[in-house]
Coordinates of C-alpha atoms and ligand atoms in Angstrom, one line a residue:
M242 CA -14.5 87.7 139.5
D243 CA -16.8 86.5 136.7
R244 CA -19.9 84.5 137.7
I245 CA -21.3 81.5 135.8
L246 CA -24.8 80.1 136.2
V247 CA -25.3 76.4 135.4
T248 CA -29.0 75.4 135.2
E249 CA -28.7 71.8 134.1
K250 CA -26.6 68.8 135.2
I251 CA -23.2 68.7 133.4
A252 CA -20.3 66.4 134.1
A253 CA -18.2 67.1 137.2
E254 CA -15.1 67.4 135.0
G255 CA -16.8 70.3 133.2
L256 CA -17.7 72.0 136.5
D257 CA -14.0 71.8 137.5
V258 CA -13.0 73.6 134.3
L259 CA -15.6 76.3 135.0
R260 CA -14.5 76.7 138.6
Q261 CA -11.0 77.4 137.5
A262 CA -12.3 80.3 135.4
A263 CA -14.9 81.9 137.6
E264 CA -17.3 81.5 140.5
V265 CA -19.9 78.9 139.6
D266 CA -23.5 78.5 140.9
V267 CA -25.3 75.3 139.9
R268 CA -29.1 76.0 140.2
L269 CA -31.1 73.0 138.9
D270 CA -34.3 74.3 140.5
L271 CA -34.8 77.4 138.4
D272 CA -38.1 77.8 136.5
K273 CA -38.7 80.5 133.8
A274 CA -39.3 83.3 136.3
G275 CA -36.5 82.2 138.5
L276 CA -34.1 82.2 135.6
L277 CA -35.2 85.7 134.6
A278 CA -34.7 87.0 138.1
A279 CA -31.3 85.4 138.5
I280 CA -29.6 85.9 135.2
G281 CA -28.8 89.6 135.7
D282 CA -26.0 88.7 138.2
Y283 CA -24.1 86.4 135.8
D284 CA -21.4 86.7 133.1
A285 CA -22.0 83.2 131.6
L286 CA -24.9 80.7 131.5
V287 CA -24.4 77.0 130.9
V288 CA -27.4 74.8 129.8
R289 CA -28.2 71.5 128.2
S290 CA -31.4 71.2 126.2
A291 CA -34.2 71.9 128.7
T292 CA -33.5 75.5 129.7
K293 CA -35.1 77.9 127.2
V294 CA -32.7 80.8 126.6
T295 CA -35.2 83.2 125.1
A296 CA -34.8 86.7 123.9
E297 CA -36.3 87.8 127.2
V298 CA -33.6 85.9 129.2
I299 CA -30.9 87.4 127.0
E300 CA -32.4 90.9 127.5
A301 CA -32.4 90.3 131.3
G302 CA -28.8 89.1 131.2
K303 CA -27.3 92.6 131.5
R304 CA -23.8 91.2 132.3
L305 CA -24.0 88.1 130.1
R306 CA -21.1 87.6 127.7
V307 CA -21.4 83.9 126.8
V308 CA -24.0 81.1 126.7
G309 CA -22.7 77.5 126.6
R310 CA -24.7 74.5 125.5
A311 CA -23.4 71.1 126.6
G312 CA -24.4 69.3 123.4
T313 CA -24.8 70.0 119.7
G314 CA -28.2 71.6 118.8
V315 CA -28.9 75.1 119.9
D316 CA -32.6 75.1 119.2
N317 CA -33.3 76.1 122.9
I318 CA -31.2 79.3 122.6
D319 CA -32.3 82.4 120.7
V320 CA -29.0 82.8 118.9
N321 CA -30.1 85.9 116.9
A322 CA -31.0 87.7 120.1
A323 CA -27.6 86.7 121.6
T324 CA -25.7 87.9 118.5
R325 CA -27.5 91.2 118.6
H326 CA -26.4 91.7 122.2
G327 CA -22.8 90.7 121.4
I328 CA -23.2 87.5 123.4
I329 CA -21.1 84.5 122.2
V330 CA -22.9 81.1 122.0
V331 CA -20.6 78.1 122.3
N332 CA -21.6 74.4 122.0
A333 CA -20.0 70.9 122.2
P334 CA -20.6 69.4 118.7
A335 CA -17.8 66.9 118.7
S336 CA -18.5 65.3 122.1
N337 CA -20.7 62.3 120.9
N338 CA -19.1 61.4 117.6
V339 CA -17.4 58.3 118.9
A340 CA -20.4 57.1 120.9
V341 CA -22.7 57.2 117.9
A342 CA -20.0 55.6 115.6
E343 CA -19.5 52.7 118.0
L344 CA -23.2 52.2 118.3
T345 CA -23.4 52.1 114.5
I346 CA -20.7 49.4 114.4
G347 CA -22.6 47.5 117.1
L348 CA -25.8 47.7 115.0
L349 CA -23.9 46.5 111.9
I350 CA -22.5 43.4 113.6
S351 CA -25.9 42.8 115.2
L352 CA -27.4 42.8 111.7
A353 CA -24.7 40.5 110.4
R354 CA -25.0 38.0 113.2
S355 CA -28.6 38.5 114.5
I356 CA -27.3 39.0 118.0
P357 CA -30.5 40.4 119.5
Q358 CA -32.7 37.7 117.9
A359 CA -30.2 34.9 119.0
H360 CA -30.2 36.3 122.6
S361 CA -34.1 36.3 122.7
S362 CA -34.2 32.8 121.3
L363 CA -31.8 31.5 124.0
Q364 CA -33.7 33.3 126.7
S365 CA -36.9 31.6 125.5
G366 CA -35.4 28.2 126.2
K367 CA -34.3 27.4 122.6
W368 CA -30.8 26.4 121.4
E369 CA -31.0 27.2 117.7
R370 CA -27.4 27.1 116.4
T371 CA -28.3 26.5 112.8
R372 CA -31.0 29.2 112.7
F373 CA -28.4 32.0 113.3
V374 CA -25.9 31.6 110.5
G375 CA -24.7 35.1 109.8
W376 CA -22.3 36.8 107.4
E377 CA -18.9 38.4 107.9
V378 CA -18.5 42.2 107.4
R379 CA -15.0 41.6 106.1
G380 CA -14.8 42.4 102.4
K381 CA -18.4 43.8 102.3
T382 CA -19.2 47.3 101.0
L383 CA -20.5 49.9 103.5
G384 CA -22.1 53.0 102.0
L385 CA -22.1 56.1 104.2
V386 CA -24.6 58.8 103.4
G387 CA -22.9 61.8 105.1
L388 CA -19.2 61.8 105.9
G389 CA -19.2 64.4 108.6
R390 CA -18.0 64.0 112.2
I391 CA -19.8 60.8 112.9
G392 CA -19.7 59.3 109.4
S393 CA -15.9 59.7 109.4
E394 CA -15.6 57.9 112.7
V395 CA -17.7 55.0 111.4
A396 CA -15.6 54.9 108.2
V397 CA -12.3 54.5 110.2
R398 CA -13.8 51.7 112.3
A399 CA -15.3 49.9 109.3
R400 CA -12.0 50.1 107.4
A401 CA -10.3 48.5 110.4
M402 CA -12.7 45.6 110.0
A403 CA -11.6 45.2 106.3
M404 CA -14.7 46.6 104.8
H405 CA -14.7 48.6 101.6
V406 CA -16.2 52.0 102.4
L407 CA -18.0 54.3 100.0
A408 CA -19.5 57.7 100.9
Y409 CA -21.7 60.3 99.4
D410 CA -21.4 63.8 100.8
P411 CA -21.9 66.9 98.7
V412 CA -19.4 69.0 100.8
V413 CA -16.6 66.7 101.8
S414 CA -13.5 66.7 99.5
F415 CA -11.9 63.8 97.7
D416 CA -8.7 64.4 99.7
R417 CA -10.4 64.2 103.0
A418 CA -12.2 61.0 102.0
A419 CA -9.1 59.4 100.7
Q420 CA -7.2 60.3 103.9
I421 CA -9.5 58.0 105.8
G422 CA -9.7 55.3 103.1
V423 CA -13.1 56.2 101.8
E424 CA -14.2 56.2 98.1
L425 CA -16.4 59.3 97.4
V426 CA -19.1 58.5 94.9
A427 CA -22.5 59.9 93.8
M428 CA -25.6 58.9 95.7
D429 CA -26.9 56.6 92.9
E430 CA -23.7 54.7 92.8
L431 CA -23.5 54.4 96.6
L432 CA -27.0 52.9 96.7
Q433 CA -26.3 50.4 93.8
R434 CA -22.9 49.2 95.2
S435 CA -23.4 49.0 99.0
D436 CA -24.2 45.8 100.9
V437 CA -25.0 48.0 103.9
V438 CA -26.0 51.6 103.8
S439 CA -25.6 53.7 107.0
L440 CA -27.0 57.2 107.4
H441 CA -25.1 60.1 109.0
V442 CA -26.7 63.2 107.6
P443 CA -28.5 66.0 109.5
L444 CA -32.2 66.3 109.4
V445 CA -32.7 69.4 107.3
E446 CA -35.1 70.4 104.5
G447 CA -33.1 68.5 101.8
T448 CA -32.8 65.2 103.8
R449 CA -36.3 64.7 105.0
N450 CA -37.4 61.3 103.7
L451 CA -34.1 61.1 101.8
I452 CA -34.4 57.3 101.9
D453 CA -37.8 56.8 100.3
A454 CA -39.3 54.1 98.2
A455 CA -37.4 55.1 95.0
R456 CA -34.0 55.1 96.8
L457 CA -34.8 51.8 98.6
A458 CA -35.5 50.3 95.2
Q459 CA -32.1 51.4 93.9
L460 CA -30.4 49.3 96.6
K461 CA -28.9 45.9 95.9
H462 CA -31.5 43.2 96.5
G463 CA -31.0 41.9 100.0
A464 CA -29.0 45.0 101.3
Y465 CA -29.2 46.3 104.9
L466 CA -29.9 49.8 106.2
I467 CA -28.7 51.4 109.4
N468 CA -30.1 54.7 110.8
A469 CA -28.5 56.3 113.8
S470 CA -28.9 59.9 112.5
R471 CA -32.5 61.3 112.7
G472 CA -35.8 59.5 112.3
G473 CA -37.2 61.8 109.6
V474 CA -34.4 60.9 107.1
V475 CA -36.0 57.5 106.4
D476 CA -39.6 57.1 105.1
E477 CA -40.6 54.4 107.6
A478 CA -43.6 53.1 105.6
A479 CA -41.4 52.6 102.5
L480 CA -38.8 50.9 104.7
L481 CA -41.4 48.4 106.0
A482 CA -42.6 47.7 102.5
A483 CA -39.1 47.2 101.2
L484 CA -38.4 44.7 104.1
D485 CA -41.7 42.8 103.4
A486 CA -40.9 42.6 99.7
G487 CA -37.5 41.2 100.5
Q488 CA -35.8 44.1 98.7
L489 CA -34.1 44.8 102.0
A490 CA -32.8 42.0 104.2
G491 CA -32.8 43.9 107.4
A492 CA -32.6 47.3 109.1
A493 CA -31.2 48.7 112.4
L494 CA -32.7 51.9 113.9
D495 CA -31.6 54.1 116.8
V496 CA -34.0 56.9 115.8
F497 CA -37.6 57.2 114.7
S498 CA -39.9 59.7 113.1
Q499 CA -41.9 59.8 116.3
E500 CA -39.9 59.4 119.6
P501 CA -40.8 57.4 121.5
P502 CA -42.7 55.4 118.8
P503 CA -46.2 54.1 119.8
P504 CA -45.7 50.8 121.7
D505 CA -47.5 48.9 118.9
A506 CA -45.7 50.6 116.0
P507 CA -44.8 48.0 113.3
I508 CA -41.4 49.7 113.0
I509 CA -40.4 48.3 116.4
H510 CA -42.0 44.9 116.0
H511 CA -40.9 43.9 112.5
P512 CA -38.8 40.7 112.7
K513 CA -36.2 42.1 110.3
I514 CA -35.7 45.3 112.2
I515 CA -33.3 45.7 115.2
T516 CA -34.2 48.8 117.3
V517 CA -32.7 50.7 120.2
P518 CA -34.2 53.7 121.9
H519 CA -32.1 56.6 120.6
I520 CA -29.0 55.7 122.7
G521 CA -26.4 56.7 120.2
A522 CA -24.9 59.5 122.3
S523 CA -25.6 57.7 125.7
T524 CA -22.1 56.8 127.0
A525 CA -20.4 58.0 130.1
E526 CA -17.6 59.4 128.0
A527 CA -19.9 61.4 125.7
Q528 CA -21.6 63.0 128.7
T529 CA -18.2 63.9 130.2
S530 CA -16.8 65.3 127.0
A531 CA -20.0 67.4 126.4
G532 CA -19.4 69.0 129.8
T533 CA -15.7 69.6 129.4
E534 CA -16.0 70.8 125.8
V535 CA -18.6 73.4 126.7
A536 CA -16.8 74.5 129.8
E537 CA -13.5 75.0 127.8
G538 CA -15.5 77.2 125.4
V539 CA -17.1 79.2 128.1
A540 CA -13.8 79.7 129.9
A541 CA -12.1 80.8 126.6
A542 CA -14.9 83.3 125.8
L543 CA -14.8 84.8 129.4
S544 CA -11.0 85.3 129.1
G545 CA -11.4 87.1 125.7
A546 CA -9.9 84.2 123.6
T547 CA -11.7 82.7 120.6
P548 CA -13.6 79.6 121.6
R549 CA -13.1 76.5 119.4
Y550 CA -16.8 76.0 118.8
A551 CA -18.5 79.3 118.6
V552 CA -22.0 79.3 117.0
N553 CA -22.6 83.0 116.3
A554 CA -20.8 85.8 114.5
P555 CA -18.8 88.5 116.2
F556 CA -19.8 92.1 116.0
V557 CA -18.8 94.0 112.7
A558 CA -18.2 97.7 112.8
P559 CA -21.0 99.7 111.1
E560 CA -18.6 101.6 108.7
A561 CA -17.0 98.3 107.4
W562 CA -20.5 96.7 107.3
A563 CA -21.8 99.4 104.9
V564 CA -19.1 98.8 102.3
L565 CA -18.9 95.0 102.6
Q566 CA -22.5 94.2 103.1
P567 CA -23.6 93.7 99.4
Y568 CA -20.4 91.7 98.7
L569 CA -21.1 89.6 101.8
T570 CA -24.6 88.9 100.6
L571 CA -23.3 88.1 97.1
G572 CA -20.6 85.7 98.5
R573 CA -23.1 83.8 100.6
Q574 CA -25.6 83.6 97.8
L575 CA -22.9 82.4 95.4
G576 CA -22.0 79.7 97.9
R577 CA -25.6 78.6 98.3
L578 CA -26.1 78.6 94.5
V579 CA -22.9 76.5 93.9
N580 CA -24.0 74.1 96.6
Q581 CA -27.4 73.5 95.0
L582 CA -26.3 73.3 91.4
I583 CA -23.2 71.1 91.5
H584 CA -24.1 67.5 92.0
S585 CA -20.8 65.9 91.4
P586 CA -18.1 65.3 94.2
V587 CA -16.0 68.5 94.5
R588 CA -12.2 68.5 94.6
S589 CA -11.7 72.2 95.4
Y590 CA -13.1 75.7 95.2
D591 CA -11.0 78.6 93.8
L592 CA -12.1 82.1 94.7
E593 CA -10.9 85.1 92.7
F594 CA -11.5 88.7 94.0
C595 CA -11.3 91.1 91.0
G596 CA -11.3 94.9 90.6
E597 CA -12.4 96.9 93.6
L598 CA -12.8 93.7 95.6
A599 CA -9.1 93.0 95.3
E600 CA -8.4 96.2 97.2
V601 CA -10.4 95.5 100.4
D602 CA -10.0 92.9 103.2
T603 CA -11.3 89.8 101.4
Q604 CA -11.5 87.6 104.5
P605 CA -15.2 88.4 105.4
V606 CA -16.3 87.7 101.8
R607 CA -14.4 84.4 101.8
L608 CA -16.1 83.5 105.0
A609 CA -19.5 84.4 103.5
V610 CA -18.9 82.1 100.5
L611 CA -17.9 79.3 102.9
Q612 CA -21.0 79.9 105.0
G613 CA -23.2 79.7 101.8
L614 CA -21.4 76.5 100.7
L615 CA -21.9 74.7 104.0
E616 CA -25.1 75.9 105.6
A617 CA -27.6 73.8 103.7
N618 CA -25.9 70.6 104.7
S619 CA -25.4 71.2 108.4
I620 CA -27.5 70.9 111.5
E621 CA -25.5 73.4 113.2
R622 CA -26.1 77.1 112.5
V623 CA -23.2 77.9 110.2
T624 CA -21.8 81.4 110.6
P625 CA -18.7 83.2 109.5
V626 CA -17.3 82.2 113.0
N627 CA -17.6 78.5 112.7
A628 CA -17.5 78.1 108.9
P629 CA -13.7 77.7 108.7
L630 CA -13.7 75.0 111.4
I631 CA -16.6 73.1 109.7
A632 CA -14.8 73.4 106.3
R633 CA -11.6 72.1 107.8
E634 CA -13.4 69.1 109.3
R635 CA -15.0 68.4 105.9
G636 CA -11.6 68.8 104.2
V637 CA -13.0 71.5 102.0
R638 CA -10.2 73.0 99.9
L639 CA -10.5 76.7 99.1
T640 CA -7.8 78.7 97.4
E641 CA -8.0 82.4 96.7
R642 CA -6.3 85.0 94.6
T643 CA -6.8 88.6 93.6
S644 CA -6.7 90.3 90.2
P645 CA -6.9 94.0 89.4
E646 CA -8.9 93.3 86.3
A647 CA -12.7 92.8 86.6
E648 CA -13.8 92.7 83.0
S649 CA -16.3 95.6 82.6
Y650 CA -17.4 95.5 86.2
S651 CA -16.0 97.6 89.1
G652 CA -15.8 94.5 91.2
L653 CA -16.2 90.8 90.4
L654 CA -16.3 87.7 92.7
V655 CA -15.5 84.4 90.8
V656 CA -16.0 80.9 92.2
R657 CA -14.4 78.1 90.2
V658 CA -15.4 74.7 91.3
Q659 CA -13.2 71.7 90.4
A660 CA -15.5 68.7 90.5
A661 CA -15.3 65.1 89.4
D662 CA -17.1 66.0 86.2
G663 CA -15.0 69.1 85.3
E664 CA -14.7 72.8 86.1
H665 CA -17.8 74.9 86.9
V666 CA -17.5 78.7 86.9
F667 CA -19.8 81.1 88.8
S668 CA -19.4 84.8 89.2
G669 CA -21.2 87.8 90.6
T670 CA -20.9 91.6 91.0
V671 CA -22.6 94.4 92.8
L672 CA -24.7 96.9 90.7
R673 CA -26.3 99.9 92.4
G674 CA -25.6 98.3 95.8
E675 CA -27.4 95.1 94.8
P676 CA -25.8 91.7 94.3
H677 CA -26.1 90.2 90.7
I678 CA -25.0 86.8 89.5
V679 CA -23.5 87.3 86.0
Q680 CA -22.2 83.8 85.3
A681 CA -23.9 80.5 86.4
D682 CA -22.1 77.3 85.7
G683 CA -20.3 78.9 82.8
Y684 CA -23.4 80.5 81.2
F685 CA -23.6 84.3 81.1
V686 CA -26.8 85.5 82.8
D687 CA -27.8 88.4 85.0
F688 CA -30.1 88.0 87.9
V689 CA -30.5 89.0 91.5
P690 CA -29.9 86.0 93.7
Q691 CA -32.8 85.7 96.1
G692 CA -35.9 83.7 96.6
A693 CA -37.1 80.7 94.6
L694 CA -35.4 80.0 91.3
L695 CA -35.6 77.3 88.6
F696 CA -32.5 76.4 86.5
T697 CA -32.7 74.3 83.3
Y698 CA -29.8 73.0 81.4
H699 CA -31.2 72.4 77.9
R700 CA -30.6 72.5 74.2
D701 CA -31.5 75.8 72.6
R702 CA -34.6 75.1 70.5
P703 CA -37.6 77.3 69.5
G704 CA -40.5 77.0 71.9
M705 CA -38.4 75.7 74.8
I706 CA -39.1 78.7 77.0
G707 CA -42.8 78.5 76.3
R708 CA -43.1 74.8 77.1
V709 CA -41.4 75.3 80.5
G710 CA -43.6 78.4 81.2
T711 CA -46.7 76.5 80.3
L712 CA -45.9 73.7 82.8
L713 CA -45.2 76.2 85.6
G714 CA -48.4 78.2 84.7
G715 CA -50.4 74.9 84.8
A716 CA -49.1 74.3 88.4
D717 CA -50.0 77.9 89.3
V718 CA -46.3 78.9 89.8
N719 CA -45.8 82.6 88.9
I720 CA -42.7 83.6 87.0
S721 CA -41.3 87.0 87.9
G722 CA -38.2 87.0 85.7
M723 CA -36.4 85.0 83.0
Y724 CA -32.8 84.9 81.8
V725 CA -31.2 82.7 79.2
G726 CA -27.5 82.1 78.7
R727 CA -26.3 80.0 75.7
L728 CA -23.0 78.8 74.3
A729 CA -24.1 79.4 70.7
P730 CA -27.4 79.4 68.8
R731 CA -29.2 76.0 69.0
Q732 CA -26.5 74.6 71.3
Q733 CA -26.4 74.1 75.1
A734 CA -28.2 76.7 77.1
M735 CA -29.2 77.6 80.6
M736 CA -32.5 79.2 81.6
V737 CA -32.9 80.9 85.0
L738 CA -36.4 81.7 86.1
T739 CA -37.1 83.7 89.2
L740 CA -40.4 82.5 90.7
D741 CA -42.9 83.8 93.3
E742 CA -43.1 80.4 94.9
P743 CA -40.8 77.3 94.6
A744 CA -41.6 74.7 91.9
S745 CA -42.9 71.5 93.4
E746 CA -41.1 68.2 92.8
E747 CA -44.0 67.2 90.6
V748 CA -43.6 70.1 88.2
L749 CA -39.8 69.5 88.1
T750 CA -40.4 65.9 87.1
S751 CA -42.6 67.0 84.2
I752 CA -40.1 69.7 83.1
R753 CA -37.3 67.1 83.2
A754 CA -39.4 64.9 81.0
L755 CA -39.5 67.5 78.2
D756 CA -37.4 66.8 75.1
D757 CA -34.1 68.7 75.0
I758 CA -34.0 69.3 78.8
D759 CA -30.9 67.7 80.3
H760 CA -31.4 68.9 83.9
A761 CA -33.8 71.0 85.9
Y762 CA -33.1 72.1 89.4
S763 CA -35.1 74.1 91.9
V764 CA -32.9 76.4 93.9
T765 CA -33.8 78.5 97.0
L766 CA -31.5 81.4 97.9
Ligands
LIG251 P1 -22.0 66.7 110.7 O1 -22.6 68.0 110.5 O2 -20.6 66.6 111.2 O3 -22.0 65.8 109.4 C1 -23.1 65.7 108.5 C2 -22.6 65.5 107.1 O4 -23.7 65.2 106.3 C3 -21.9 66.7 106.5 O5 -20.6 66.4 106.1 C4 -22.8 67.1 105.4 O6 -22.1 67.7 104.3 C5 -23.5 65.8 105.0 N1 -24.7 66.0 104.3 C6 -25.7 66.9 104.5 N2 -26.7 66.7 103.6 C7 -26.4 65.6 102.9 C8 -27.1 64.9 101.9 N3 -28.2 65.3 101.4 N4 -26.5 63.8 101.4 C9 -25.3 63.4 101.9 N5 -24.6 64.0 102.8 C10 -25.1 65.1 103.3 O7 -23.0 65.9 111.7 P2 -22.7 64.7 112.6 O8 -22.3 65.2 114.0 O9 -21.8 63.7 112.0 O10 -24.1 64.1 112.8 C11 -24.7 63.2 111.8 C12 -26.1 62.9 112.2 O11 -26.1 62.1 113.4 C13 -27.0 64.1 112.5 O12 -28.3 63.8 112.0 C14 -27.1 64.1 114.0 O13 -28.3 64.7 114.4 C15 -27.1 62.6 114.3 N6 -26.8 62.3 115.7 C16 -27.4 61.2 116.2 C17 -27.2 60.9 117.5 C18 -27.8 59.7 118.1 O14 -28.0 59.6 119.3 N7 -28.2 58.7 117.4 C19 -26.3 61.6 118.3 C20 -25.6 62.7 117.7 C21 -25.9 63.1 116.4

């Protein structure tokens, strides 16, 4: 019989599920050395966030087939080491959605009716009925930044309270948003139209200080902000300044840039801010479902079935890997490029596998494209295993077809993006075993998709390349390659520069300010 080691406290309901699948030992006392000594006897390991499942632990787990994490983040697990050893890592990413969504609604109503302030006032012996005149959420506009698992649950609840709900999410489709009664808009429009903005994005490179002074200034005067996502998403100094200036009427925070915040931090004492100590996921139900969700995943993996929430990729046979590898890299990089260059809400993606690519099993390449499209916007590690599930949750629509013709290439992978502002076409091929992008947003180019890149959309004029080059040189950014694609002489053009280091936001701003530049984007592949 299989043996499962549980090193942290998980819900009794979860332990019951595990006990039906195997013999279970709960050992809450194990230190690092104890875990290393014990792990060799077990087929599965179940942890929360305190146990460090290092490469050393994986190495010592000679019988180990699955590691389960009762919760979302897998930072405490060396997933690469697990993948190399063919060990499946499962988690429980859906378990706290409702808990966080309900807290968000609680914070919203607290802002509208000053419930915490009214409670303190009464406790201090006052009876200030006229001081606490609030406003109704009915008919107000709620703007959700991030319409993933939690954002969607908030949307459904806000709709039930007769709110108008807007959302900005670069990945979620119009159809998915429409299904839950949400209007998908661009970030600028969301900020300008919302009475209350609520944040539900992961903390990743692109969302650090997402809500900064400039974005706070775009809000309606007297708007409200709620953050139950992660502290680093909001620039706290800018938030305090916006509240003091009256630009924001109030804010509610469950999360902070430093947790716990220092006891005298202005962010927890400001009269217009309501705070709670990161209790979004703290409900009895969420704890129980984290335990059962992970237990079901572990039991499925032990029985040889595919677990619902697997974090890492299965083993690929070496022969298949050799043929597919460059196309997998191409697919993933095309996905990443599309994700970073398209800034308008997307309706659907159409993939076309042409030439030699039409003759092989296209499924791994499709998964690689999906992985590339989704990975920059997710806190979870997106892999070919979980990409379809995440895509389904976001309502991402992806169709595919094959064609024997591949223009003059032996194989061509085409991604057509149907977005609110029209169709965008990207394509790539493999030359001498190396992936090349040959069409970027309609422009014919030819570059190897890796590292730091700069894209400009501009009007083709003499001197344009020199002016951009001078600005980059002035900022000590070295250009390693340059490609220009244009529709016709002196008309719209695209320049792609490969760089030795990424261009800073400051250089981008000065490039965007040049005459004849329509857009400039820094892309990292
Ligand atoms: P999720 O991955 O299901 O959804 C996140 C969504 O944000 C995705 O749809 C993604 O496309 C979108 N997104 C990414 N970058 C974006 C950007 N720049 N602009 C707009 N949208 C963007 O995640 P989730 O489970 O819904 O979690 C949302 C947040 O809540 C995360 O930060 C998570 O860490 C946090 N969280 C907080 C608590 C708590 O206790 N307060 C508990 C659990 C999760």
